[in-house]
Every structure is written in structure tokens, then in C-alpha cells.
Short mmCIF file of C-alpha atoms and ligand atoms in Angstrom, two decimals:
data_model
loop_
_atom_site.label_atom_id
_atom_site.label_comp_id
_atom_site.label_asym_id
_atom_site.label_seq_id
_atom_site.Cartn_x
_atom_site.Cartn_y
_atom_site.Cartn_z
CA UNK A 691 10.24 -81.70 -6.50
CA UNK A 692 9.47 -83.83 -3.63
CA UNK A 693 8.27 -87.27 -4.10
CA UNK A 694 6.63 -87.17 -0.22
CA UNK A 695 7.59 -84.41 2.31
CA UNK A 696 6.55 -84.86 5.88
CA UNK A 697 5.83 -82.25 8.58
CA UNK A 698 6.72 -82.91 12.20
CA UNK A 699 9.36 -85.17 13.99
CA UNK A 700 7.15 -87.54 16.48
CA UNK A 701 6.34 -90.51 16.57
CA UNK A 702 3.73 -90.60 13.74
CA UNK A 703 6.18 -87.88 11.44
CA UNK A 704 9.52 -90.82 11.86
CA UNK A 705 7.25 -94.03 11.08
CA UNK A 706 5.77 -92.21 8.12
CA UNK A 707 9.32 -91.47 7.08
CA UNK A 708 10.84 -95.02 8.22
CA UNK A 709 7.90 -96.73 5.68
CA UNK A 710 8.31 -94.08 3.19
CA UNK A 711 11.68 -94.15 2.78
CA UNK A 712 11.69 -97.74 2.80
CA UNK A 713 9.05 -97.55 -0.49
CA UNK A 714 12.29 -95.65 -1.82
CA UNK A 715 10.33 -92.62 -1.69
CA UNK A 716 13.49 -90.51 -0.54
CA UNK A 717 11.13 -88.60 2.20
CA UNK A 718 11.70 -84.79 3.11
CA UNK A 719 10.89 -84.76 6.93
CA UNK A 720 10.75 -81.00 8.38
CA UNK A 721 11.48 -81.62 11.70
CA UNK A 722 8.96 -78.38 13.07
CA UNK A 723 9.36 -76.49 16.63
CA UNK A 724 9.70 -79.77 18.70
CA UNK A 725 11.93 -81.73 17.28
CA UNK A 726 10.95 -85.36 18.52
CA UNK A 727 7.16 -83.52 19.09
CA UNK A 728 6.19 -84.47 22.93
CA UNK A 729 8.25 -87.31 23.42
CA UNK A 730 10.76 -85.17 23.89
CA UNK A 731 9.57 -83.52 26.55
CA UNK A 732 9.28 -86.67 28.63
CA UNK A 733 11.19 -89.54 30.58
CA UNK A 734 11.26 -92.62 30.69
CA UNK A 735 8.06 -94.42 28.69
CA UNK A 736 6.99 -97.77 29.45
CA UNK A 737 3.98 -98.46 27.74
CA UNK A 738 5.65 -98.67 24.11
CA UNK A 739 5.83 -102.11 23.04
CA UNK A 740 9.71 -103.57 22.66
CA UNK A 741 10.84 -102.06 25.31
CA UNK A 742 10.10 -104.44 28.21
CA UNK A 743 12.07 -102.19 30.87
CA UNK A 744 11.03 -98.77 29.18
CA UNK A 745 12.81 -95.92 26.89
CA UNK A 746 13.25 -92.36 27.44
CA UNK A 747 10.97 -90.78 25.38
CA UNK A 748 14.13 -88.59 23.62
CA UNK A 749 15.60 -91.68 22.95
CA UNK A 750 12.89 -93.55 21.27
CA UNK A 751 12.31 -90.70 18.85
CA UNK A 752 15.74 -90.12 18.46
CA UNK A 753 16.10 -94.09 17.50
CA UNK A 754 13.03 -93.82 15.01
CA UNK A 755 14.61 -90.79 13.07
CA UNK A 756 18.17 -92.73 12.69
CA UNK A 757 15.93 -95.77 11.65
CA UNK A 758 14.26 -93.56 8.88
CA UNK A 759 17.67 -91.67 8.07
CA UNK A 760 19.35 -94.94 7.66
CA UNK A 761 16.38 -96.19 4.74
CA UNK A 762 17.48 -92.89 3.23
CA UNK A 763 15.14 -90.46 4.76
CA UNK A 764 16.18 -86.29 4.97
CA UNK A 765 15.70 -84.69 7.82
CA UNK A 766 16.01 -80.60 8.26
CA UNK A 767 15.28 -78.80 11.42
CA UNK A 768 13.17 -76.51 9.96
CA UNK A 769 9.16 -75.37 10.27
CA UNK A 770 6.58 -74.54 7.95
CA UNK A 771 4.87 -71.30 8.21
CA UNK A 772 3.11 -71.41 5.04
CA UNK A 773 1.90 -73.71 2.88
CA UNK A 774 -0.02 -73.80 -0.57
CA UNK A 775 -2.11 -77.03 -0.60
CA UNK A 776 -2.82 -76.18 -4.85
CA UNK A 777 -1.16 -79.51 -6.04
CA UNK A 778 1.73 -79.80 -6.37
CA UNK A 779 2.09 -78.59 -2.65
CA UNK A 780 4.83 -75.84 -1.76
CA UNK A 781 5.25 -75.38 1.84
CA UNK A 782 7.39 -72.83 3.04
CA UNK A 783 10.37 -72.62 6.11
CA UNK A 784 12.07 -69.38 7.27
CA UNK A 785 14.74 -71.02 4.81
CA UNK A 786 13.18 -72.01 2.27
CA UNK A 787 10.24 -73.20 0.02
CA UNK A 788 10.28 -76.98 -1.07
CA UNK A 789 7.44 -78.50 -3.27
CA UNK A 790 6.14 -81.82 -3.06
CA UNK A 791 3.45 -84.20 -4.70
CA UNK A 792 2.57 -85.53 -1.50
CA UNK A 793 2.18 -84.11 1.80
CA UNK A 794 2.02 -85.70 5.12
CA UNK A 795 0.95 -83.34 8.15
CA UNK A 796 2.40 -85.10 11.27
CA UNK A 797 3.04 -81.86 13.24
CA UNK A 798 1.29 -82.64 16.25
CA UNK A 799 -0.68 -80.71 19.07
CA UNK A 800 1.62 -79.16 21.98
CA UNK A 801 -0.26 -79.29 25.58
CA UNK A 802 -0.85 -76.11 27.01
CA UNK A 803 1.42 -75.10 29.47
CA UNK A 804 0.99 -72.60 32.80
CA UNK A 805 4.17 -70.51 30.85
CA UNK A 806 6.28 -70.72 34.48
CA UNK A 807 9.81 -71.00 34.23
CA UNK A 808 10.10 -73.81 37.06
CA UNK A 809 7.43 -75.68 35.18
CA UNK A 810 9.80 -75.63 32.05
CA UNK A 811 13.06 -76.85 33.90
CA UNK A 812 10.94 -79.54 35.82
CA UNK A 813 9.20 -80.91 32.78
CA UNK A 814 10.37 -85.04 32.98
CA UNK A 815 10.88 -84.26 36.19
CA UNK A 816 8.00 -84.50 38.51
CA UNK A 817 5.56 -81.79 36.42
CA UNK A 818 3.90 -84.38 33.52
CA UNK A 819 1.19 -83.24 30.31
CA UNK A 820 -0.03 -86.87 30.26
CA UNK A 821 -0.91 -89.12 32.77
CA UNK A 822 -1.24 -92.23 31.00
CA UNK A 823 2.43 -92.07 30.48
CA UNK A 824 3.34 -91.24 33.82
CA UNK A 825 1.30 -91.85 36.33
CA UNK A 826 2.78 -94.49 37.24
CA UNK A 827 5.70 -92.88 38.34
CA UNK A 828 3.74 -91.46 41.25
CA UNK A 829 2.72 -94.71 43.31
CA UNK A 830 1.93 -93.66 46.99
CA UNK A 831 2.53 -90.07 46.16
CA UNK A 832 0.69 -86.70 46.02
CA UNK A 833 0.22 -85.50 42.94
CA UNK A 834 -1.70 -81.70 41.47
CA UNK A 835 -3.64 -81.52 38.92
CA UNK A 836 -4.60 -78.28 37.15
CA UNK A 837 -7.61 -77.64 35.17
CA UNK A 838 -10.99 -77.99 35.34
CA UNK A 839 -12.19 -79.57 32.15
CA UNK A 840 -12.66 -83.06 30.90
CA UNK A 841 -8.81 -83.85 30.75
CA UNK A 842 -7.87 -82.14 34.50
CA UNK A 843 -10.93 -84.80 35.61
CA UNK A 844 -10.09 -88.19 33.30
CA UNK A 845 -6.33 -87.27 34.53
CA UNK A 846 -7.10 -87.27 38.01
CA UNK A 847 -9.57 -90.39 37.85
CA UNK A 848 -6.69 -91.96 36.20
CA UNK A 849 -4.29 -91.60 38.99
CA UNK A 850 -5.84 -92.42 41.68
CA UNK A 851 -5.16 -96.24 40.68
CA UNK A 852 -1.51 -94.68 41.94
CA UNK A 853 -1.27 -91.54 43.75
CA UNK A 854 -1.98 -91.67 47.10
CA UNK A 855 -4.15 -88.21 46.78
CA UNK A 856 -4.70 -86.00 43.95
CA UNK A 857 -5.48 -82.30 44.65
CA UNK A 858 -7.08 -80.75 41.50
CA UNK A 859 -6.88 -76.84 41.39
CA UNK A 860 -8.85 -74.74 39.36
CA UNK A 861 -9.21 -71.51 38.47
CA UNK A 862 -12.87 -70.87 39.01
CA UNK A 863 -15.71 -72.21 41.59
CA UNK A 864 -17.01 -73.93 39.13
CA UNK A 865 -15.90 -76.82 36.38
CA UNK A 866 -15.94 -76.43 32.56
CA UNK A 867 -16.04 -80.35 32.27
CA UNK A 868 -18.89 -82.52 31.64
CA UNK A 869 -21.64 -83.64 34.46
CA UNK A 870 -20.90 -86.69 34.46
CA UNK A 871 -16.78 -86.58 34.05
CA UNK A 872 -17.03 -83.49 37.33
CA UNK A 873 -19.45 -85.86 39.34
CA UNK A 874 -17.09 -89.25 39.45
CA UNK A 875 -14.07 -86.63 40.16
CA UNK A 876 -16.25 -84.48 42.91
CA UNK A 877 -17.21 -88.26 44.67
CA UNK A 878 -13.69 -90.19 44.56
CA UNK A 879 -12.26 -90.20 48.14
CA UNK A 880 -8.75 -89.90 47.11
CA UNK A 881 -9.75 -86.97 45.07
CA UNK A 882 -9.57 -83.33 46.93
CA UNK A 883 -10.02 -79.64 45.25
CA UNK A 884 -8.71 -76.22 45.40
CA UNK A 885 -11.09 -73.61 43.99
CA UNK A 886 -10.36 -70.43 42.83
CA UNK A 887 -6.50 -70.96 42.89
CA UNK A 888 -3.58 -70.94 40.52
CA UNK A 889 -0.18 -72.25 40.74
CA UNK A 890 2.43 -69.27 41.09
CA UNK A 891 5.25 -71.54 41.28
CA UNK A 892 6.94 -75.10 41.33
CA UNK A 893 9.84 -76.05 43.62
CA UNK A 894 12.37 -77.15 43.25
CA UNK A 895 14.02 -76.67 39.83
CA UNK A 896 17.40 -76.89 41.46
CA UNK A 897 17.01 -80.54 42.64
CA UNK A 898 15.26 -81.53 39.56
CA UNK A 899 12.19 -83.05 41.13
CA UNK A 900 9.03 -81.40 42.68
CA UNK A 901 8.63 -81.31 46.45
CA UNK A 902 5.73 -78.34 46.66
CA UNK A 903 3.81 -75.77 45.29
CA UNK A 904 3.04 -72.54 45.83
CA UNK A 905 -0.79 -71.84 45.20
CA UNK A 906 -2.50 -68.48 44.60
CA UNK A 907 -6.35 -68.09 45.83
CA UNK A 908 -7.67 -65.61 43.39
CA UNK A 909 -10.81 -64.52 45.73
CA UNK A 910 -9.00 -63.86 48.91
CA UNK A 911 -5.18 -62.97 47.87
CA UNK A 912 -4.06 -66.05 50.15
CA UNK A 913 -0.63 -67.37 49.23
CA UNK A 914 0.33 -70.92 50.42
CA UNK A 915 2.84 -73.59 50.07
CA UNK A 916 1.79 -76.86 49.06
CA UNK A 917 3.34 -80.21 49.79
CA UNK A 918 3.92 -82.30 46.36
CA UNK A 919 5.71 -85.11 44.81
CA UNK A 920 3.88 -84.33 40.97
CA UNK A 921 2.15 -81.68 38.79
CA UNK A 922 0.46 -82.73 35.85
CA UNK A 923 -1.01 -79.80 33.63
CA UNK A 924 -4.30 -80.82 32.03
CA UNK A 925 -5.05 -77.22 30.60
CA UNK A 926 -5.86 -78.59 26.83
CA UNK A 927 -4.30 -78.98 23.74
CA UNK A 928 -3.11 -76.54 21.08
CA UNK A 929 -3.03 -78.71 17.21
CA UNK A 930 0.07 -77.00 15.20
CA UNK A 931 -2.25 -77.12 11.97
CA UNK A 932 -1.96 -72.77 11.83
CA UNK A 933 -0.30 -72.99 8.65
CA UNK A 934 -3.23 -75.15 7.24
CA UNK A 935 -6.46 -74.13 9.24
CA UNK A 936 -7.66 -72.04 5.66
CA UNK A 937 -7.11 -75.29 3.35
CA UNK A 938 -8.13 -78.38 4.66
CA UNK A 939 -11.18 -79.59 6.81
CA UNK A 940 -10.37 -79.29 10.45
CA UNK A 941 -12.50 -79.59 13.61
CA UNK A 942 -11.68 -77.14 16.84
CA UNK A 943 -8.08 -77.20 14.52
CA UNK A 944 -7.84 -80.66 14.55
CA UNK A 945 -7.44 -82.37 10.73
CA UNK A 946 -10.39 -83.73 9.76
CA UNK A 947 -9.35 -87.38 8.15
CA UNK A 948 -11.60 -90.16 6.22
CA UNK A 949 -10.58 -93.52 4.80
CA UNK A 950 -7.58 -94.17 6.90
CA UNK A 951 -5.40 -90.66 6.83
CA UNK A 952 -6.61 -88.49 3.88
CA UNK A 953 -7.74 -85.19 4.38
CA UNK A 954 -10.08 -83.13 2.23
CA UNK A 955 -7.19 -82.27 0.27
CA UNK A 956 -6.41 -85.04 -2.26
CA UNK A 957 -2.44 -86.00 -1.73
CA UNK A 958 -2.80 -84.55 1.62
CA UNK A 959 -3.07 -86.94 4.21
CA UNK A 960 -2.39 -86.68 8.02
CA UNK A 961 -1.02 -88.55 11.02
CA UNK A 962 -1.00 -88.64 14.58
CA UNK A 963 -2.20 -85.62 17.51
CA UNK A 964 -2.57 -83.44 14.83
CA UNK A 965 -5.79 -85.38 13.84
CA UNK A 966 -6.31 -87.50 17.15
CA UNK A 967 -7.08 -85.77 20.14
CA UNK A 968 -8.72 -88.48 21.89
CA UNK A 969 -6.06 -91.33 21.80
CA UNK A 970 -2.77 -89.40 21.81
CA UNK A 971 -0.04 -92.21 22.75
CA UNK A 972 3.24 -92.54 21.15
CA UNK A 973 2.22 -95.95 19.43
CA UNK A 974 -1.46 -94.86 17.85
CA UNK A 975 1.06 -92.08 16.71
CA UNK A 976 3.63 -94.84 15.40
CA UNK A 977 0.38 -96.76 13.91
CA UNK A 978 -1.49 -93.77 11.94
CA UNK A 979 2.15 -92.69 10.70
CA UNK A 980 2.67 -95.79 9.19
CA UNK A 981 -0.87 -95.72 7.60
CA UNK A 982 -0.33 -92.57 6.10
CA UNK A 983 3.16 -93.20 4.23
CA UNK A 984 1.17 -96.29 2.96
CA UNK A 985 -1.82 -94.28 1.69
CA UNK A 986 0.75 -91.38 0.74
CA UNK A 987 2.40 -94.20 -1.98
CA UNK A 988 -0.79 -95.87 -3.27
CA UNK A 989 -1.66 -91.98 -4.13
CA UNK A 990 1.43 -91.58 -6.02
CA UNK A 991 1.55 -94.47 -7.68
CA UNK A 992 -2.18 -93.93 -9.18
CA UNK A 993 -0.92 -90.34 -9.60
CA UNK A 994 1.99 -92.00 -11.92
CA UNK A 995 -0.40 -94.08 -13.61
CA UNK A 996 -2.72 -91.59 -14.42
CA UNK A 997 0.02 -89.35 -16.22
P1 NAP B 420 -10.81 -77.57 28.07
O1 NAP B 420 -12.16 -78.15 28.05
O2 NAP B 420 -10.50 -76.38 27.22
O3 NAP B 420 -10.49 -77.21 29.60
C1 NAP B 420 -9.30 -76.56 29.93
C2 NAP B 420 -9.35 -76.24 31.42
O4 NAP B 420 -8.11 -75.67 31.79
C3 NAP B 420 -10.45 -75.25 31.79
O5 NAP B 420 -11.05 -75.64 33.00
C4 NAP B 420 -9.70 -73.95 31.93
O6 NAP B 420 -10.23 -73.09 32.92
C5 NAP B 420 -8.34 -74.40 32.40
N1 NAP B 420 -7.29 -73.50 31.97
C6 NAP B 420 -7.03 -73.08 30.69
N2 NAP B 420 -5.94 -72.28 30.69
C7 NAP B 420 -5.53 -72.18 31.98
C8 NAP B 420 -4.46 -71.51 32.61
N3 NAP B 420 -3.59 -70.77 31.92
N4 NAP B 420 -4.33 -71.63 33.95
C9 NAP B 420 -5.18 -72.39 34.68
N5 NAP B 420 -6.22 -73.07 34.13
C10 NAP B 420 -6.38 -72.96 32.80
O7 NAP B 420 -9.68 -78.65 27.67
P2 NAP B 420 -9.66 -80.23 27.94
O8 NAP B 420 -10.10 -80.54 29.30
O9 NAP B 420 -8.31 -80.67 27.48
O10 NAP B 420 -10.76 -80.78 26.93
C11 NAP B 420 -10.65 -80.51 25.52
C12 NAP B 420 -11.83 -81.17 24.80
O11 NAP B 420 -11.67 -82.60 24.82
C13 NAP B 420 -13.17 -80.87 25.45
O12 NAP B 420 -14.13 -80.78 24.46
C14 NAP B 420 -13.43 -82.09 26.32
O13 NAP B 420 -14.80 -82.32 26.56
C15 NAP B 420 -12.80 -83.19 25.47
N6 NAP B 420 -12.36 -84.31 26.34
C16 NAP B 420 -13.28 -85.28 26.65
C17 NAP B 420 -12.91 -86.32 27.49
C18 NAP B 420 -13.91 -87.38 27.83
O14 NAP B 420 -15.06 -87.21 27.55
N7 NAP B 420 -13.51 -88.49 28.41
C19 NAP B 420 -11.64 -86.36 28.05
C20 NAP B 420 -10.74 -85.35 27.74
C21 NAP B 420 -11.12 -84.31 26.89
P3 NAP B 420 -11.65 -72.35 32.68
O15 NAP B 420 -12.67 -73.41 32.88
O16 NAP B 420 -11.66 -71.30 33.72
O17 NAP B 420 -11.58 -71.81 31.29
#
């Protein structure tokens, strides 16, 4: 029996372990399908406090799971595919079943991805899922981006402060994102559109860095080759709370918390994208870890007390 176990690997899933393990409560962290969770898809991050001339996003998660390992935390490369939130809480791996008295859910949300194979290899490499974190990178540049909801439009405002044009395709004539996000976008001068068009490919996964595009117009059949330094994918969100959905509050999937990281599950509390889908950064992640390894002991020390 676990004292705390911990599902997911990020940012928020290592800082609950580093402050649990530290309250010597000899964490369990199951490291789930991403191990490192989005970080380590990325390069080099420079908005993370400490870090004055940046990290690579592997390495920063890779430094905050030696930092909990070192305090004592466990770490298995393993995900849950069921759980049973009845307390005490089993969860269960391909390998095993482990039960726990407390559970923190740190397992993330995984941006959607076009599925292309040249969009995996260049991932880090010129084709981003977050502009905050890199659009910096792309000062002077052209950059895509694809989608045509809220996210394709507050990712292209956003990088405009950098890119010298950003050409957002879509696959429709028309945008799913709200009036007033789809107005600013339509109106910016450094902002340009492609309807009706997907991306068929990225080039070039051999050099590691993107130099163009080819672009599909679904209406006329056209196929074209697009000049371009960056892709950023702004096609939503998918929360990795499947194994949950059935037993705890959630809203669009997303974990519904109150009072700092509980859920509606007593002992069952929750921490970073998993429950955030409007902040998203590697140090809210950090911050609502740490919050719920606090919350996580205060439970199971009134939990000891009232035994
Ligand atoms: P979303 O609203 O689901 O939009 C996803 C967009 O990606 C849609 O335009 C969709 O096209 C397109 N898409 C999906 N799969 C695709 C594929 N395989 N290939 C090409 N295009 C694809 O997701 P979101 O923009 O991430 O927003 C999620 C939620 O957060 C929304 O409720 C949104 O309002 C909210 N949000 C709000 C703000 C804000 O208010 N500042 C900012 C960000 C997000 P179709 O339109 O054809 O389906």
C-alpha cells in the first residue's frame, strides 16, 4: 500500500513527487505514455525561471525527476489504464495493479497532432504545439499556423510580436473560433490565410529544420509548395484523464478541481494540463504540482488522525 502514488512525469507529476518525497512520503510516480509529458517534446525553454540562458525542455524534466529520485521518490515507466477511485485507490498498468491512499492525477493533455511522419521527426525542430514557448525562436521569420479555433487565432496574434508573417491554414471557409478572437486575427496586417487547405507534408526532416510546406486545397485539388521557416499546430488538446472520465468531475475531460487541487473524489487531487487548459506552462505546472503533494499530505495526515 501506497502512501501517495502519482500519475504522469511533467512538470506538475516531478514537483508533486520532489515535495512528496521530501514529506518522506516515499512517492510511486507512474511515469505514463510521455515520459517527461510535453516538455519532452520540445527545445530549448526560456521562460522557466533559474535558467537565465534557457534549458532544453528534456533536460529540465529529466533534472526534476533525479531531484525527486534523489528525496527518495520511485519512478516506473509504466501507464494506468484503469483505475478504481473506491478508497483505498488501485490503479492498474499493463504490469501491474498498485494501491494507494492517495492519488495524484498529473497525466497531462497531449496537443493534437496532424499524425504526419515529417511532423513527428521535426517536432523541436521548426514544427512547435505552443507558441508561448517558442515563438520566439521565429524572429523575422515565416511561420504556419494550422487551425481555425481560438488557439490557431491567440497563437497567431501571439507571434506576430516575432514572425515576420504568419499564414494560418484551415480546413474550412469558415472559423470555429470566437467573433471576436477571428476578427483581431482576420484585421492584423502581418496575418494572411489559406482556406480550405491542409498540410500534406513538412520538409525537410533530413536537415532537421523546416524550410516549406506542401499545402492541399480541398475545393480545387491544387497542390503547392509553401515557403516556411515554422509550423505550429494549434488543432486542440486531448486531457489523458480516459482512465478516470467515469469517477471524478471533469469538464470537456478536463478534472474538475476546488480548494487548491482536490477533485470530487476525496484523496484524489490533481495537477497541472490535466486540469488547466487555459494556462498550460511548464511552471503553473511546477506550481499546482507542488500544491497538490501539499494538499495530498494534509489529507493523509487527517486520514491518520482520524483512524
Ligand atoms: P477547437 O476549438 O477544437 O479548434 C480546433 C481547430 O482545429 C478547428 O478549427 C478544427 O477544424 C481544426 N482541426 C481539428 N483537427 C484538425 C486536423 N486533423 N487537421 C486540420 N485542422 C484540424 O480547439 P482550440 O482552438 O484548441 O480551443 C479549445 C477550447 O479552448 C475552445 O473552447 C476555445 O474557445 C478555448 N480557447 C479559448 C481561448 C481564448 O478565449 N482566448 C484561447 C484558446 C482556446 P474545424 O473547425 O474544421 O473542426
Amino acid at each position: 500500500m501506497y502512501k501517495v502514488i502519482i500519475l504522469g512525469s511533467g512538470c506538475a507529476g516531478s514537483t508533486a513527487a520532489i515535495y512528496a518525497a521530501r514529506a518522506n512520503l516515499s512517492p510511486l510516480v507512474l511515469e505514463g505514455h510521455e515520459p517527461g509529458g510535453q516538455l519532452s517534446l520540445t527545445t530549448l525553454v526560456e521562460n522557466y525561471p533559474g535558467f537565465p540562458d534557457g534549458i532544453d525542455g528534456p533536460e529540465l524534466v529529466q533534472r526534476m525527476k533525479e531531484q525527486a529520485q534523489r528525496f527518495g521518490a520511485e519512478y516506473r515507466m509504466e501507464t494506468v489504464v484503469e483505475a478504481d477511485l473506491n478508497h483505498p485507490f488501485t490503479v492498474r498498468t499493463a504490469a501491474a495493479s498498485y494501491r494507494t491512499l492517495s492519488l495524484i492525477i498529473a497525466s497531462g493533455a497531449s496537443a493534437r497532432l496532424l499524425g504526419l511522419e515529417s511532423e513527428k521527426r521535426l517536432i523541436g525542430y521548426g514544427v512547435s504545439t505552443c507558441a508561448t514557448c517558442d515563438g520566439f525562436f521565429f524572429r523575422g521569420q515565416r511561420v504556419a499556423v494550422i487551425g481555425g479555433g481560438d488557439s490557431a487565432m491567440e497563437e497567431s496574434l501571439f507571434l506576430t510580436k516575432f514572425a515576420d508573417s504568419v499564414t494560418i491554414i484551415h480546413r474550412r471557409d469558415e472559423l470555429r473560433a470566437s467573433k471576436i478572437m477571428a476578427a483581431r486575427a482576420l484585421s492584423h496586417p502581418k496575418i494572411n490565410f489559406l482556406w480550405d487547405t491542409v498540410v500534406t507534408d513538412i520538409l525537410d526532416p533530413e536537415k532537421k529544420r523546416v524550410e516549406s510546406i506542401r499545402v492541399r486545397n480541398l475545393k480545387t485539388g491544387e497542390e503547392s509548395q509553401v515557403p516556411m521557416e515554422g509550423v505550429f499546430v494549434a488543432i486542440g488538446h486531448t486531457p489523458n484523464s480516459e482512465a478516470f472520465r467515469d469517477q471524478v468531475k471533469t469538464h470537456g475531460g478536463y478534472i474538475s478541481v476546488h480548494g487548491g487541487s482536490r477533485t470530487s473524489v476525496e484523496g484524489v487531487f490533481a495537477a497541472g494540463d490535466i486540469h488547466d487548459h487555459v494556462y498550460r506552462q511548464a511552471v503553473t505546472a511546477a506550481g499546482a504540482g507542488c500544491r497538490a503533494a501539499i494538499d495530498a499530505e494534509k489529507y493523509l495526515e487527517n486520514l491518520a488522525h482520524s483512524d
